[in-house]
PDB file of C-alpha atoms in Angstrom:
ATOM      1  CA  UNK A 707      51.331  66.033 -14.118  1.00  0.00           C
ATOM      2  CA  UNK A 708      51.230  62.955 -14.126  1.00  0.00           C
ATOM      3  CA  UNK A 709      54.748  61.290 -12.719  1.00  0.00           C
ATOM      4  CA  UNK A 710      56.573  60.478 -16.466  1.00  0.00           C
ATOM      5  CA  UNK A 711      59.944  61.250 -16.885  1.00  0.00           C
ATOM      6  CA  UNK A 712      62.749  61.324 -20.038  1.00  0.00           C
ATOM      7  CA  UNK A 713      66.376  62.046 -20.211  1.00  0.00           C
ATOM      8  CA  UNK A 714      68.006  62.966 -21.851  1.00  0.00           C
ATOM      9  CA  UNK A 715      65.640  66.317 -22.794  1.00  0.00           C
ATOM     10  CA  UNK A 716      68.106  67.051 -25.899  1.00  0.00           C
ATOM     11  CA  UNK A 717      70.707  65.090 -27.381  1.00  0.00           C
ATOM     12  CA  UNK A 718      73.020  65.507 -30.586  1.00  0.00           C
ATOM     13  CA  UNK A 719      74.771  62.509 -31.744  1.00  0.00           C
ATOM     14  CA  UNK A 720      76.373  61.258 -35.040  1.00  0.00           C
ATOM     15  CA  UNK A 721      75.137  59.396 -38.005  1.00  0.00           C
ATOM     16  CA  UNK A 722      76.058  55.349 -37.032  1.00  0.00           C
ATOM     17  CA  UNK A 723      76.332  55.919 -33.288  1.00  0.00           C
ATOM     18  CA  UNK A 724      74.294  54.187 -30.871  1.00  0.00           C
ATOM     19  CA  UNK A 725      71.537  56.406 -28.599  1.00  0.00           C
ATOM     20  CA  UNK A 726      69.312  55.344 -25.854  1.00  0.00           C
ATOM     21  CA  UNK A 727      66.470  57.480 -24.382  1.00  0.00           C
ATOM     22  CA  UNK A 728      65.102  56.565 -21.241  1.00  0.00           C
ATOM     23  CA  UNK A 729      61.425  56.799 -20.101  1.00  0.00           C
ATOM     24  CA  UNK A 730      61.001  56.499 -16.224  1.00  0.00           C
ATOM     25  CA  UNK A 731      57.444  56.909 -14.405  1.00  0.00           C
ATOM     26  CA  UNK A 732      56.340  56.441 -11.340  1.00  0.00           C
ATOM     27  CA  UNK A 733      52.540  55.632 -11.725  1.00  0.00           C
ATOM     28  CA  UNK A 734      52.923  52.119 -11.690  1.00  0.00           C
ATOM     29  CA  UNK A 735      50.792  51.800 -15.089  1.00  0.00           C
ATOM     30  CA  UNK A 736      51.023  49.029 -17.457  1.00  0.00           C
ATOM     31  CA  UNK A 737      51.319  50.470 -20.529  1.00  0.00           C
ATOM     32  CA  UNK A 738      54.120  52.275 -22.363  1.00  0.00           C
ATOM     33  CA  UNK A 739      54.864  54.022 -25.416  1.00  0.00           C
ATOM     34  CA  UNK A 740      57.508  55.510 -27.438  1.00  0.00           C
ATOM     35  CA  UNK A 741      56.216  57.834 -30.307  1.00  0.00           C
ATOM     36  CA  UNK A 742      58.077  60.168 -32.663  1.00  0.00           C
ATOM     37  CA  UNK A 743      56.669  63.321 -33.555  1.00  0.00           C
ATOM     38  CA  UNK A 744      57.577  64.968 -37.047  1.00  0.00           C
ATOM     39  CA  UNK A 745      55.774  67.967 -38.530  1.00  0.00           C
ATOM     40  CA  UNK A 746      52.786  67.080 -40.608  1.00  0.00           C
ATOM     41  CA  UNK A 747      52.907  63.146 -39.033  1.00  0.00           C
ATOM     42  CA  UNK A 748      51.702  64.050 -35.578  1.00  0.00           C
ATOM     43  CA  UNK A 749      52.589  60.869 -33.328  1.00  0.00           C
ATOM     44  CA  UNK A 750      53.514  58.006 -34.500  1.00  0.00           C
ATOM     45  CA  UNK A 751      53.955  55.032 -32.465  1.00  0.00           C
ATOM     46  CA  UNK A 752      57.217  53.313 -32.268  1.00  0.00           C
ATOM     47  CA  UNK A 753      57.237  50.655 -29.507  1.00  0.00           C
ATOM     48  CA  UNK A 754      54.999  49.738 -26.769  1.00  0.00           C
ATOM     49  CA  UNK A 755      54.919  47.535 -23.539  1.00  0.00           C
ATOM     50  CA  UNK A 756      52.080  45.920 -21.627  1.00  0.00           C
ATOM     51  CA  UNK A 757      54.151  44.760 -19.057  1.00  0.00           C
ATOM     52  CA  UNK A 758      57.841  43.976 -18.207  1.00  0.00           C
ATOM     53  CA  UNK A 759      59.208  42.119 -20.923  1.00  0.00           C
ATOM     54  CA  UNK A 760      56.191  42.740 -22.936  1.00  0.00           C
ATOM     55  CA  UNK A 761      57.200  44.521 -26.161  1.00  0.00           C
ATOM     56  CA  UNK A 762      55.464  44.824 -29.406  1.00  0.00           C
ATOM     57  CA  UNK A 763      56.074  46.816 -32.226  1.00  0.00           C
ATOM     58  CA  UNK A 764      54.120  50.007 -33.392  1.00  0.00           C
ATOM     59  CA  UNK A 765      53.616  52.000 -36.996  1.00  0.00           C
ATOM     60  CA  UNK A 766      57.345  52.710 -37.266  1.00  0.00           C
ATOM     61  CA  UNK A 767      59.653  50.131 -35.317  1.00  0.00           C
ATOM     62  CA  UNK A 768      62.113  50.115 -37.969  1.00  0.00           C
ATOM     63  CA  UNK A 769      66.097  51.034 -36.497  1.00  0.00           C
ATOM     64  CA  UNK A 770      64.769  51.220 -32.997  1.00  0.00           C
ATOM     65  CA  UNK A 771      64.371  48.358 -30.280  1.00  0.00           C
ATOM     66  CA  UNK A 772      62.827  48.534 -26.954  1.00  0.00           C
ATOM     67  CA  UNK A 773      63.515  47.452 -23.354  1.00  0.00           C
ATOM     68  CA  UNK A 774      61.426  47.089 -20.378  1.00  0.00           C
ATOM     69  CA  UNK A 775      62.961  45.121 -17.589  1.00  0.00           C
ATOM     70  CA  UNK A 776      61.080  47.067 -14.402  1.00  0.00           C
ATOM     71  CA  UNK A 777      57.732  48.389 -14.841  1.00  0.00           C
ATOM     72  CA  UNK A 778      58.737  52.039 -13.609  1.00  0.00           C
ATOM     73  CA  UNK A 779      61.608  52.004 -17.070  1.00  0.00           C
ATOM     74  CA  UNK A 780      61.180  51.534 -20.687  1.00  0.00           C
ATOM     75  CA  UNK A 781      64.288  52.715 -22.842  1.00  0.00           C
ATOM     76  CA  UNK A 782      64.463  53.014 -26.266  1.00  0.00           C
ATOM     77  CA  UNK A 783      67.404  52.452 -28.339  1.00  0.00           C
ATOM     78  CA  UNK A 784      68.494  53.434 -31.917  1.00  0.00           C
ATOM     79  CA  UNK A 785      71.303  50.956 -32.403  1.00  0.00           C
ATOM     80  CA  UNK A 786      72.946  53.000 -35.425  1.00  0.00           C
ATOM     81  CA  UNK A 787      71.167  56.740 -36.282  1.00  0.00           C
ATOM     82  CA  UNK A 788      70.230  57.398 -38.936  1.00  0.00           C
ATOM     83  CA  UNK A 789      69.576  61.339 -39.968  1.00  0.00           C
ATOM     84  CA  UNK A 790      66.018  60.170 -40.615  1.00  0.00           C
ATOM     85  CA  UNK A 791      65.556  59.621 -36.681  1.00  0.00           C
ATOM     86  CA  UNK A 792      65.914  62.984 -36.390  1.00  0.00           C
ATOM     87  CA  UNK A 793      62.876  63.784 -34.510  1.00  0.00           C
ATOM     88  CA  UNK A 794      61.336  64.835 -31.340  1.00  0.00           C
ATOM     89  CA  UNK A 795      60.023  61.584 -29.132  1.00  0.00           C
ATOM     90  CA  UNK A 796      57.600  61.149 -26.585  1.00  0.00           C
ATOM     91  CA  UNK A 797      57.292  58.460 -24.237  1.00  0.00           C
ATOM     92  CA  UNK A 798      53.782  58.298 -22.768  1.00  0.00           C
ATOM     93  CA  UNK A 799      52.097  56.158 -20.352  1.00  0.00           C
ATOM     94  CA  UNK A 800      48.324  54.352 -19.871  1.00  0.00           C
ATOM     95  CA  UNK A 801      47.053  52.376 -17.080  1.00  0.00           C
ATOM     96  CA  UNK A 802      44.715  49.054 -17.637  1.00  0.00           C
ATOM     97  CA  UNK A 803      41.227  48.691 -16.537  1.00  0.00           C
ATOM     98  CA  UNK A 804      37.783  48.048 -17.710  1.00  0.00           C
ATOM     99  CA  UNK A 805      37.461  51.481 -19.581  1.00  0.00           C
ATOM    100  CA  UNK A 806      40.247  52.889 -21.670  1.00  0.00           C
ATOM    101  CA  UNK A 807      41.370  55.527 -20.216  1.00  0.00           C
ATOM    102  CA  UNK A 808      43.951  58.027 -21.621  1.00  0.00           C
ATOM    103  CA  UNK A 809      47.459  58.329 -22.441  1.00  0.00           C
ATOM    104  CA  UNK A 810      49.837  61.022 -20.455  1.00  0.00           C
ATOM    105  CA  UNK A 811      52.726  62.315 -22.166  1.00  0.00           C
ATOM    106  CA  UNK A 812      56.892  62.940 -21.244  1.00  0.00           C
ATOM    107  CA  UNK A 813      58.133  66.591 -21.812  1.00  0.00           C
ATOM    108  CA  UNK A 814      59.732  65.328 -24.734  1.00  0.00           C
ATOM    109  CA  UNK A 815      63.692  64.349 -26.068  1.00  0.00           C
ATOM    110  CA  UNK A 816      64.763  66.256 -29.319  1.00  0.00           C
ATOM    111  CA  UNK A 817      67.555  64.241 -30.814  1.00  0.00           C
ATOM    112  CA  UNK A 818      69.397  65.892 -33.640  1.00  0.00           C
ATOM    113  CA  UNK A 819      71.503  62.854 -35.855  1.00  0.00           C
ATOM    114  CA  UNK A 820      74.489  64.936 -37.791  1.00  0.00           C
TER     115      UNK A 820
ATOM    116  CA  UNK B 934      45.230  48.891 -38.702  1.00  0.00           C
ATOM    117  CA  UNK B 935      43.528  52.194 -38.067  1.00  0.00           C
ATOM    118  CA  UNK B 936      43.843  55.316 -40.072  1.00  0.00           C
ATOM    119  CA  UNK B 937      42.555  58.912 -39.129  1.00  0.00           C
ATOM    120  CA  UNK B 938      42.875  61.585 -41.027  1.00  0.00           C
ATOM    121  CA  UNK B 939      42.073  65.772 -39.298  1.00  0.00           C
ATOM    122  CA  UNK B 940      41.103  68.870 -41.129  1.00  0.00           C
ATOM    123  CA  UNK B 941      41.833  71.177 -41.528  1.00  0.00           C
ATOM    124  CA  UNK B 942      45.739  71.238 -40.907  1.00  0.00           C
ATOM    125  CA  UNK B 943      45.922  75.087 -40.135  1.00  0.00           C
ATOM    126  CA  UNK B 944      43.180  77.127 -38.892  1.00  0.00           C
ATOM    127  CA  UNK B 945      42.995  80.748 -37.853  1.00  0.00           C
ATOM    128  CA  UNK B 946      39.912  82.249 -36.154  1.00  0.00           C
ATOM    129  CA  UNK B 947      39.482  85.478 -34.687  1.00  0.00           C
ATOM    130  CA  UNK B 948      39.475  85.576 -31.064  1.00  0.00           C
ATOM    131  CA  UNK B 949      35.828  85.436 -29.803  1.00  0.00           C
ATOM    132  CA  UNK B 950      35.014  83.312 -32.680  1.00  0.00           C
ATOM    133  CA  UNK B 951      34.454  79.474 -32.948  1.00  0.00           C
ATOM    134  CA  UNK B 952      36.527  77.001 -34.235  1.00  0.00           C
ATOM    135  CA  UNK B 953      35.851  73.405 -35.521  1.00  0.00           C
ATOM    136  CA  UNK B 954      38.560  70.450 -36.153  1.00  0.00           C
ATOM    137  CA  UNK B 955      36.942  67.326 -37.562  1.00  0.00           C
ATOM    138  CA  UNK B 956      38.711  64.029 -37.824  1.00  0.00           C
ATOM    139  CA  UNK B 957      37.409  60.499 -39.569  1.00  0.00           C
ATOM    140  CA  UNK B 958      38.703  57.261 -38.787  1.00  0.00           C
ATOM    141  CA  UNK B 959      38.554  53.922 -40.440  1.00  0.00           C
ATOM    142  CA  UNK B 960      38.339  51.003 -38.175  1.00  0.00           C
ATOM    143  CA  UNK B 961      34.398  50.165 -36.317  1.00  0.00           C
ATOM    144  CA  UNK B 962      36.242  48.611 -33.574  1.00  0.00           C
ATOM    145  CA  UNK B 963      37.534  51.853 -32.373  1.00  0.00           C
ATOM    146  CA  UNK B 964      35.404  52.775 -29.134  1.00  0.00           C
ATOM    147  CA  UNK B 965      37.664  55.820 -27.462  1.00  0.00           C
ATOM    148  CA  UNK B 966      38.351  59.312 -29.012  1.00  0.00           C
ATOM    149  CA  UNK B 967      40.717  61.339 -27.901  1.00  0.00           C
ATOM    150  CA  UNK B 968      41.787  65.227 -28.167  1.00  0.00           C
ATOM    151  CA  UNK B 969      44.846  66.352 -27.670  1.00  0.00           C
ATOM    152  CA  UNK B 970      46.531  69.770 -27.401  1.00  0.00           C
ATOM    153  CA  UNK B 971      49.764  70.309 -27.930  1.00  0.00           C
ATOM    154  CA  UNK B 972      51.343  74.299 -26.929  1.00  0.00           C
ATOM    155  CA  UNK B 973      54.644  75.131 -28.897  1.00  0.00           C
ATOM    156  CA  UNK B 974      57.391  73.413 -27.334  1.00  0.00           C
ATOM    157  CA  UNK B 975      55.346  71.195 -24.916  1.00  0.00           C
ATOM    158  CA  UNK B 976      54.188  67.621 -24.274  1.00  0.00           C
ATOM    159  CA  UNK B 977      50.924  66.800 -25.638  1.00  0.00           C
ATOM    160  CA  UNK B 978      47.967  66.855 -22.671  1.00  0.00           C
ATOM    161  CA  UNK B 979      44.199  65.650 -23.081  1.00  0.00           C
ATOM    162  CA  UNK B 980      41.620  68.524 -23.093  1.00  0.00           C
ATOM    163  CA  UNK B 981      38.792  65.834 -23.768  1.00  0.00           C
ATOM    164  CA  UNK B 982      37.555  62.377 -24.673  1.00  0.00           C
ATOM    165  CA  UNK B 983      34.435  60.334 -26.122  1.00  0.00           C
ATOM    166  CA  UNK B 984      33.580  57.233 -25.645  1.00  0.00           C
ATOM    167  CA  UNK B 985      31.456  55.332 -28.556  1.00  0.00           C
ATOM    168  CA  UNK B 986      28.647  55.128 -26.220  1.00  0.00           C
ATOM    169  CA  UNK B 987      27.773  58.389 -26.128  1.00  0.00           C
ATOM    170  CA  UNK B 988      27.217  61.147 -29.020  1.00  0.00           C
ATOM    171  CA  UNK B 989      28.272  63.933 -27.482  1.00  0.00           C
ATOM    172  CA  UNK B 990      30.156  65.733 -24.631  1.00  0.00           C
ATOM    173  CA  UNK B 991      31.094  69.264 -23.188  1.00  0.00           C
ATOM    174  CA  UNK B 992      33.335  70.405 -21.299  1.00  0.00           C
ATOM    175  CA  UNK B 993      32.639  74.507 -20.764  1.00  0.00           C
ATOM    176  CA  UNK B 994      33.725  76.031 -24.020  1.00  0.00           C
ATOM    177  CA  UNK B 995      34.910  73.431 -25.716  1.00  0.00           C
ATOM    178  CA  UNK B 996      32.580  69.844 -27.076  1.00  0.00           C
ATOM    179  CA  UNK B 997      33.393  66.662 -28.944  1.00  0.00           C
ATOM    180  CA  UNK B 998      30.596  65.054 -31.157  1.00  0.00           C
ATOM    181  CA  UNK B 999      30.716  61.488 -32.272  1.00  0.00           C
ATOM    182  CA  UNK B1000      28.644  60.085 -35.199  1.00  0.00           C
ATOM    183  CA  UNK B1001      29.848  56.222 -35.312  1.00  0.00           C
ATOM    184  CA  UNK B1002      28.044  55.225 -38.407  1.00  0.00           C
ATOM    185  CA  UNK B1003      30.055  57.654 -40.262  1.00  0.00           C
ATOM    186  CA  UNK B1004      33.189  57.284 -38.317  1.00  0.00           C
ATOM    187  CA  UNK B1005      33.697  60.740 -37.891  1.00  0.00           C
ATOM    188  CA  UNK B1006      34.085  62.456 -34.611  1.00  0.00           C
ATOM    189  CA  UNK B1007      34.534  66.980 -34.467  1.00  0.00           C
ATOM    190  CA  UNK B1008      36.277  69.386 -31.540  1.00  0.00           C
ATOM    191  CA  UNK B1009      34.563  72.318 -31.367  1.00  0.00           C
ATOM    192  CA  UNK B1010      35.521  75.444 -29.074  1.00  0.00           C
ATOM    193  CA  UNK B1011      33.392  78.463 -28.901  1.00  0.00           C
ATOM    194  CA  UNK B1012      34.412  82.019 -27.320  1.00  0.00           C
ATOM    195  CA  UNK B1013      37.888  81.125 -28.669  1.00  0.00           C
ATOM    196  CA  UNK B1014      40.797  82.954 -26.847  1.00  0.00           C
ATOM    197  CA  UNK B1015      44.678  83.615 -27.739  1.00  0.00           C
ATOM    198  CA  UNK B1016      45.516  80.799 -25.179  1.00  0.00           C
ATOM    199  CA  UNK B1017      43.450  78.453 -27.103  1.00  0.00           C
ATOM    200  CA  UNK B1018      46.548  78.981 -29.963  1.00  0.00           C
ATOM    201  CA  UNK B1019      47.893  75.521 -30.066  1.00  0.00           C
ATOM    202  CA  UNK B1020      48.134  72.327 -31.836  1.00  0.00           C
ATOM    203  CA  UNK B1021      45.391  69.860 -31.567  1.00  0.00           C
ATOM    204  CA  UNK B1022      45.567  66.273 -32.216  1.00  0.00           C
ATOM    205  CA  UNK B1023      42.641  63.826 -32.205  1.00  0.00           C
ATOM    206  CA  UNK B1024      42.617  59.997 -32.312  1.00  0.00           C
ATOM    207  CA  UNK B1025      41.530  56.953 -32.392  1.00  0.00           C
ATOM    208  CA  UNK B1026      41.881  53.796 -29.874  1.00  0.00           C
ATOM    209  CA  UNK B1027      42.858  50.455 -31.258  1.00  0.00           C
ATOM    210  CA  UNK B1028      43.642  46.954 -30.443  1.00  0.00           C
ATOM    211  CA  UNK B1029      42.410  43.980 -28.654  1.00  0.00           C
ATOM    212  CA  UNK B1030      41.899  46.125 -25.640  1.00  0.00           C
ATOM    213  CA  UNK B1031      42.036  49.525 -26.950  1.00  0.00           C
ATOM    214  CA  UNK B1032      45.466  50.028 -25.900  1.00  0.00           C
ATOM    215  CA  UNK B1033      46.890  51.714 -28.209  1.00  0.00           C
ATOM    216  CA  UNK B1034      45.787  55.124 -30.019  1.00  0.00           C
ATOM    217  CA  UNK B1035      46.373  56.222 -33.770  1.00  0.00           C
ATOM    218  CA  UNK B1036      46.945  59.764 -33.834  1.00  0.00           C
ATOM    219  CA  UNK B1037      45.894  62.351 -36.839  1.00  0.00           C
ATOM    220  CA  UNK B1038      48.415  64.670 -37.966  1.00  0.00           C
ATOM    221  CA  UNK B1039      47.334  67.850 -35.938  1.00  0.00           C
ATOM    222  CA  UNK B1040      45.285  70.678 -36.444  1.00  0.00           C
ATOM    223  CA  UNK B1041      47.188  73.936 -35.651  1.00  0.00           C
ATOM    224  CA  UNK B1042      44.751  77.069 -34.368  1.00  0.00           C
ATOM    225  CA  UNK B1043      45.928  80.366 -34.528  1.00  0.00           C
ATOM    226  CA  UNK B1044      43.316  82.672 -32.742  1.00  0.00           C
ATOM    227  CA  UNK B1045      44.098  86.188 -33.441  1.00  0.00           C
ATOM    228  CA  UNK B1046      43.169  88.941 -31.251  1.00  0.00           C
TER     229      UNK B1046
END
C-alpha cells in the first residue's frame, strides 16, 4: 500500500465545534486531495493541493478549509461542523509526471456530527 | 466541469456470469479513465485504467473499453467470483494537467453463489 495515513480514523463531534482531519504521506507525491463519500454520490472532491501552500477548491468546498505547510501533510478543517458534514472522508495522493497516474487513497475517516 | 454518470447503481449476477458497468463523461478533454474497487469498510483501490489513445485494455478477468466519440467507457468482469462483490467507481480526469478525477456515483456489485 502507498504510504498514506489518515488521522483520526473515527470522530464524533458536536455541531458548531471545529474539527481538523490530518493526511500524512511518505511518498513525496505532489498532489494531495480530500474527498467525502456519501451514499449515492460517490467520491466528491472537497479541496486539493498541488504543492506546499498551493491549494484549490473542489466541487463541495463550502464549509471546509485546507492547509499544506509541508509536502507530507494535508489538513482538512471544518471551522464549525454541521450535521450535513457527517460523512466518510478520504485523503488521496497522486504523483506528477508526463503521464497521468492513479491516485492512492488513505483508509478513510468516519466523521459524525451530532 | 466534467460530469460522470454511471449505470447501473446496483447489479446482481450469478457466480461465473459476466458483469458490465457503464459510464459516460461530458468533457472531451478528459484523457485518463481509472476504475476503482471498494470493498466494504475499505479504501478505494485501482483495478484497471485506460488512456484515451487506447480503445481496450485487459487484465485477466477484467477489461475496460473506451469509446471517445460517444464519450463512454465500460468495465467488463468475466467469470465473476464472490470476492468480486464490492462497489465499483469509474472516474475521468479533468484539469489542465488531468490532475483531478471526477468520480461516478458507484455501482454495487453482488455476486451470488
